[in-house]
Amino acid sequence: MQLIRIRTDDELTLYKDIWDQILAREHNDNPFIEYAWFYNWWKIIGRKERVELYAVKEEENIIAFFPFTVRMQWGVRIYAFAGENIANYSGIIALEKWLLSASTFVFDELIKKHRHVIFSFHGLLESSQSSKVIEQYFVERHMRPSIFRVITPYLAFPEIDFLSYFNNRRKMHGVDRRERKLKNLGTLSSKTPNHNELWQMFRLFDRRWAKKMDTSSFTKGKKREFFEHLTLLHDDALKVDIEALVFEDQWIAFTYGFSCRGRYVSYVLGHEPNFNSFGVGRILYHYLIKRSFNEGYSKFDMSIGYEPYKFDWRSGIDFTRRMIISSDTKRAKFVKSRFAFKERLKETLKSSHRVVEWKRNTLGQLRYLVKYGKGKDWLEYGQRFVEKFIRFKQVDVFELPPTDSVTPLRPVGLLFEEMSIQEAMHLKQEALISLFYQGYTIYKDSFAETSKPAFALHTDNWRIDALQIVESLPKQTYFLTYDVYKNIDIITDFFQKIKPAHTLWVTASVWQWRKRKRLQQLGYKRISRIKHFKCGRYERKQVEKYTESGGDVYSVH
């Protein structure tokens, strides 16, 4: 056998047909080792890295390619597969019958050439031949590998009755109900965008992760250029697959993935944070799975990670390995031990969903506050932090009975009118979109220069989000919410004009003493008081109900 070093991406083009033929004959479905992926990675991102690409020649034929990157640490040479921080999976490009012999030849040559050496291989699927052969080689050489795993769920379409499986999973977490709510409010559709629309994908991703910790750098610098360039590929095997969820001509979610010989690999998801309550990410995921089945894919790969939505859909699980092996020198073993400790710590932390959520959300929020936060933002964050340990909430519920007078106290005319969700979307307020999801009718000032919400009414439920209370309203009763204190007089008159035969409920917290006083002046009567106290794990809720006989009190611990 002969080892050939390919030194530039221009030189690599001479081997394109051989590379493609090897993977085609092996029916490769790993998009991250396709020629189109590696060539463009090397051309756009890899120029700043030290790439060592080897081809193995047997007699007159090229039988394998080994795409490595190399770096030095403390005099130790560290080999890794190319694209370590961007490719989810890796592997050796070789015909299966030559895989073991070619790997043996290459690794023997590298170990013979370099005394202090470490092999740090990421993205090795346990089900792949590359993973098995690499492990076999080092075990036979008495070089014990340190192996770290992360779960990789997938959905294999041939193994399930898809229609019944899909319908059952679609009802989980109320996704079908959320989708119906969204469709009732406007036009909802999915689409495959063209290249000129990709700016919306990157903008949406940045909005999704603005207050969270993102480690992918999907929209940053050369990585953005790389992922955007891949969408222009017309390769037969590797194809970039982008799906967008569009509501009223606005992108609210997207997925970016790869298809390769019957396998779809999910890579990046993003959604509009203002639509969190509708679960638009899950809705689009369902669309994508159904489309993948209809287009004849055999496997829907959800990629590495412990995210709950992946487990909702998976029909099976694989594991993706990182394998670390060192030569027998003390220096190499020491550096390997540091690598192994770091990987073991990462493996433990990533397997805990609570830790991942804390890093992603809490640290992300702190980073955002440090960069862009104002005094008010810091006070709100501090209040939420303190309330995790100790909290006292007191909320009064007031009732305004139906009016006997047809004419309101003041001429309110058509001062308020209903706001559509399309108008609310332009305001970019998550709380406002959540009101639509909860079933409120939102009213705006009819004569304001710009759309601005004034108040919201609900016909079925009354709720106190701070205490996580949601209960049904009595018949002929409405619940009033949103920031209504400043205009409570006018809002009350307006309600009595449009709904004179109905009762109105409204709440006021312990700190809103001016609001409580004004409500009583306008004829509202306090009908209940809810107190909630929390200190550590101890919680106590007390509800006082006021009736003509003096009311009653009961406590919930």
Short mmCIF file of C-alpha atoms in Angstrom, two decimals, residues 171-342:
data_model
loop_
_atom_site.label_atom_id
_atom_site.label_comp_id
_atom_site.label_asym_id
_atom_site.label_seq_id
_atom_site.Cartn_x
_atom_site.Cartn_y
_atom_site.Cartn_z
CA LYS A 171 -51.41 14.63 19.89
CA MET A 172 -48.56 14.66 22.41
CA HIS A 173 -48.14 18.02 24.15
CA GLY A 174 -51.31 19.23 22.40
CA VAL A 175 -49.47 20.01 19.16
CA ASP A 176 -52.56 19.32 17.04
CA ARG A 177 -54.60 21.64 19.27
CA ARG A 178 -51.97 24.40 19.07
CA GLU A 179 -51.87 24.07 15.30
CA ARG A 180 -55.65 24.43 15.08
CA LYS A 181 -55.52 27.57 17.25
CA LEU A 182 -52.94 29.11 14.97
CA LYS A 183 -54.90 28.25 11.83
CA ASN A 184 -58.02 29.81 13.34
CA LEU A 185 -56.13 33.08 13.75
CA GLY A 186 -54.61 33.28 10.27
CA THR A 187 -53.05 31.49 7.31
CA LEU A 188 -50.48 28.84 8.24
CA SER A 189 -48.34 26.98 5.72
CA SER A 190 -44.92 25.42 5.20
CA LYS A 191 -42.59 26.15 2.31
CA THR A 192 -39.16 25.40 0.88
CA PRO A 193 -37.46 28.80 0.56
CA ASN A 194 -35.25 29.91 -2.29
CA HIS A 195 -31.71 31.19 -1.86
CA ASN A 196 -32.79 34.84 -1.75
CA GLU A 197 -34.91 34.19 1.34
CA LEU A 198 -32.19 32.66 3.51
CA TRP A 199 -31.57 35.94 5.32
CA GLN A 200 -34.87 35.32 7.12
CA MET A 201 -33.54 31.98 8.40
CA PHE A 202 -30.41 33.56 9.88
CA ARG A 203 -32.40 36.48 11.33
CA LEU A 204 -34.86 34.08 12.95
CA PHE A 205 -32.03 31.98 14.40
CA ASP A 206 -30.43 35.07 15.97
CA ARG A 207 -33.76 36.11 17.49
CA ARG A 208 -34.32 32.61 18.84
CA TRP A 209 -30.93 32.55 20.59
CA ALA A 210 -30.59 36.24 21.54
CA LYS A 211 -31.25 35.48 25.22
CA LYS A 212 -29.92 31.92 25.21
CA MET A 213 -26.49 30.31 25.09
CA ASP A 214 -25.78 29.05 21.57
CA THR A 215 -22.59 27.11 20.83
CA SER A 216 -23.18 26.33 17.15
CA SER A 217 -22.21 29.78 15.71
CA PHE A 218 -24.59 28.92 12.87
CA THR A 219 -24.95 32.56 11.78
CA LYS A 220 -21.41 33.76 12.50
CA GLY A 221 -18.69 34.59 9.97
CA LYS A 222 -17.33 31.79 7.82
CA LYS A 223 -19.81 29.26 9.21
CA ARG A 224 -22.72 31.29 7.89
CA GLU A 225 -20.98 31.56 4.51
CA PHE A 226 -20.42 27.80 4.51
CA PHE A 227 -23.99 26.82 5.35
CA GLU A 228 -25.37 29.32 2.87
CA HIS A 229 -23.04 28.04 0.15
CA LEU A 230 -24.15 24.44 0.72
CA THR A 231 -27.69 25.38 -0.32
CA LEU A 232 -26.36 25.98 -3.84
CA LEU A 233 -25.12 22.40 -4.20
CA HIS A 234 -26.56 20.25 -6.96
CA ASP A 235 -24.86 17.07 -5.82
CA ASP A 236 -26.83 13.88 -6.41
CA ALA A 237 -26.12 12.39 -2.98
CA LEU A 238 -25.89 15.39 -0.62
CA LYS A 239 -28.67 17.91 -0.49
CA VAL A 240 -29.44 20.72 1.94
CA ASP A 241 -33.06 20.60 3.04
CA ILE A 242 -34.65 23.74 4.48
CA GLU A 243 -38.28 23.98 5.57
CA ALA A 244 -39.98 27.14 6.83
CA LEU A 245 -43.24 27.54 8.74
CA VAL A 246 -44.99 30.70 7.56
CA PHE A 247 -47.83 32.46 9.36
CA GLU A 248 -49.44 35.41 7.61
CA ASP A 249 -46.41 35.78 5.28
CA GLN A 250 -43.97 35.87 8.21
CA TRP A 251 -41.46 33.14 9.04
CA ILE A 252 -42.11 31.79 12.52
CA ALA A 253 -39.97 28.62 12.42
CA PHE A 254 -37.42 26.84 10.23
CA THR A 255 -35.36 23.66 10.05
CA TYR A 256 -32.01 23.21 8.30
CA GLY A 257 -30.95 19.67 7.57
CA PHE A 258 -29.26 17.32 5.12
CA SER A 259 -30.53 14.44 3.06
CA CYS A 260 -28.19 11.72 1.87
CA ARG A 261 -29.28 8.54 0.11
CA GLY A 262 -32.58 8.05 1.90
CA ARG A 263 -31.56 9.50 5.26
CA TYR A 264 -32.56 12.91 6.56
CA VAL A 265 -30.30 14.43 9.25
CA SER A 266 -31.75 17.27 11.31
CA TYR A 267 -29.08 19.89 11.94
CA VAL A 268 -30.48 23.25 13.13
CA LEU A 269 -33.95 24.37 14.26
CA GLY A 270 -35.12 27.86 15.10
CA HIS A 271 -38.39 29.63 15.80
CA GLU A 272 -39.82 33.05 16.57
CA PRO A 273 -39.65 33.45 20.38
CA ASN A 274 -42.89 35.48 20.44
CA PHE A 275 -44.71 32.32 19.30
CA ASN A 276 -43.32 30.10 22.08
CA SER A 277 -46.77 29.44 23.50
CA PHE A 278 -47.95 27.95 20.18
CA GLY A 279 -45.04 25.46 20.08
CA VAL A 280 -44.30 26.36 16.45
CA GLY A 281 -41.01 24.44 16.54
CA ARG A 282 -42.85 21.20 17.32
CA ILE A 283 -45.50 21.98 14.68
CA LEU A 284 -42.86 22.38 11.98
CA TYR A 285 -41.06 19.24 13.16
CA HIS A 286 -44.27 17.29 12.58
CA TYR A 287 -44.60 18.77 9.09
CA LEU A 288 -41.01 17.80 8.31
CA ILE A 289 -41.39 14.20 9.50
CA LYS A 290 -44.54 13.73 7.46
CA ARG A 291 -42.92 15.23 4.37
CA SER A 292 -39.84 13.00 4.81
CA PHE A 293 -42.08 9.91 4.91
CA ASN A 294 -44.05 11.03 1.84
CA GLU A 295 -40.83 11.62 -0.11
CA GLY A 296 -39.63 8.09 0.54
CA TYR A 297 -36.88 8.55 3.12
CA SER A 298 -36.04 5.44 5.12
CA LYS A 299 -34.65 7.18 8.23
CA PHE A 300 -35.27 10.50 9.98
CA ASP A 301 -32.13 11.18 12.03
CA MET A 302 -32.75 13.61 14.90
CA SER A 303 -29.03 14.04 15.50
CA ILE A 304 -27.16 14.00 18.80
CA GLY A 305 -28.74 15.31 22.00
CA TYR A 306 -31.14 14.64 24.84
CA GLU A 307 -33.85 17.17 23.86
CA PRO A 308 -37.31 15.89 24.92
CA TYR A 309 -38.94 16.44 21.51
CA LYS A 310 -36.54 13.90 20.00
CA PHE A 311 -37.65 11.21 22.42
CA ASP A 312 -41.29 11.94 21.60
CA TRP A 313 -40.69 10.77 18.04
CA ARG A 314 -37.85 8.25 18.08
CA SER A 315 -38.46 4.64 17.13
CA GLY A 316 -34.90 3.68 18.04
CA ILE A 317 -31.66 5.07 19.42
CA ASP A 318 -28.03 4.97 18.35
CA PHE A 319 -25.00 6.39 20.16
CA THR A 320 -22.38 8.75 18.83
CA ARG A 321 -18.89 8.26 20.20
CA ARG A 322 -15.83 10.34 20.83
CA MET A 323 -12.81 8.05 20.95
CA ILE A 324 -9.50 9.22 22.46
CA ILE A 325 -6.32 7.13 22.12
CA SER A 326 -2.70 8.01 22.82
CA SER A 327 0.70 6.54 22.14
CA ASP A 328 2.61 4.94 24.99
CA THR A 329 4.73 7.95 26.00
CA LYS A 330 4.22 9.70 29.33
CA ARG A 331 3.65 13.06 27.68
CA ALA A 332 0.96 11.72 25.36
CA LYS A 333 -0.74 9.84 28.20
CA PHE A 334 -0.80 12.99 30.33
CA VAL A 335 -2.40 15.09 27.59
CA LYS A 336 -4.86 12.27 26.90
CA SER A 337 -5.88 12.17 30.59
CA ARG A 338 -6.72 15.88 30.43
CA PHE A 339 -8.77 15.33 27.28
CA ALA A 340 -10.55 12.36 28.82
CA PHE A 341 -11.41 14.27 32.00
CA LYS A 342 -12.87 17.12 29.97
#
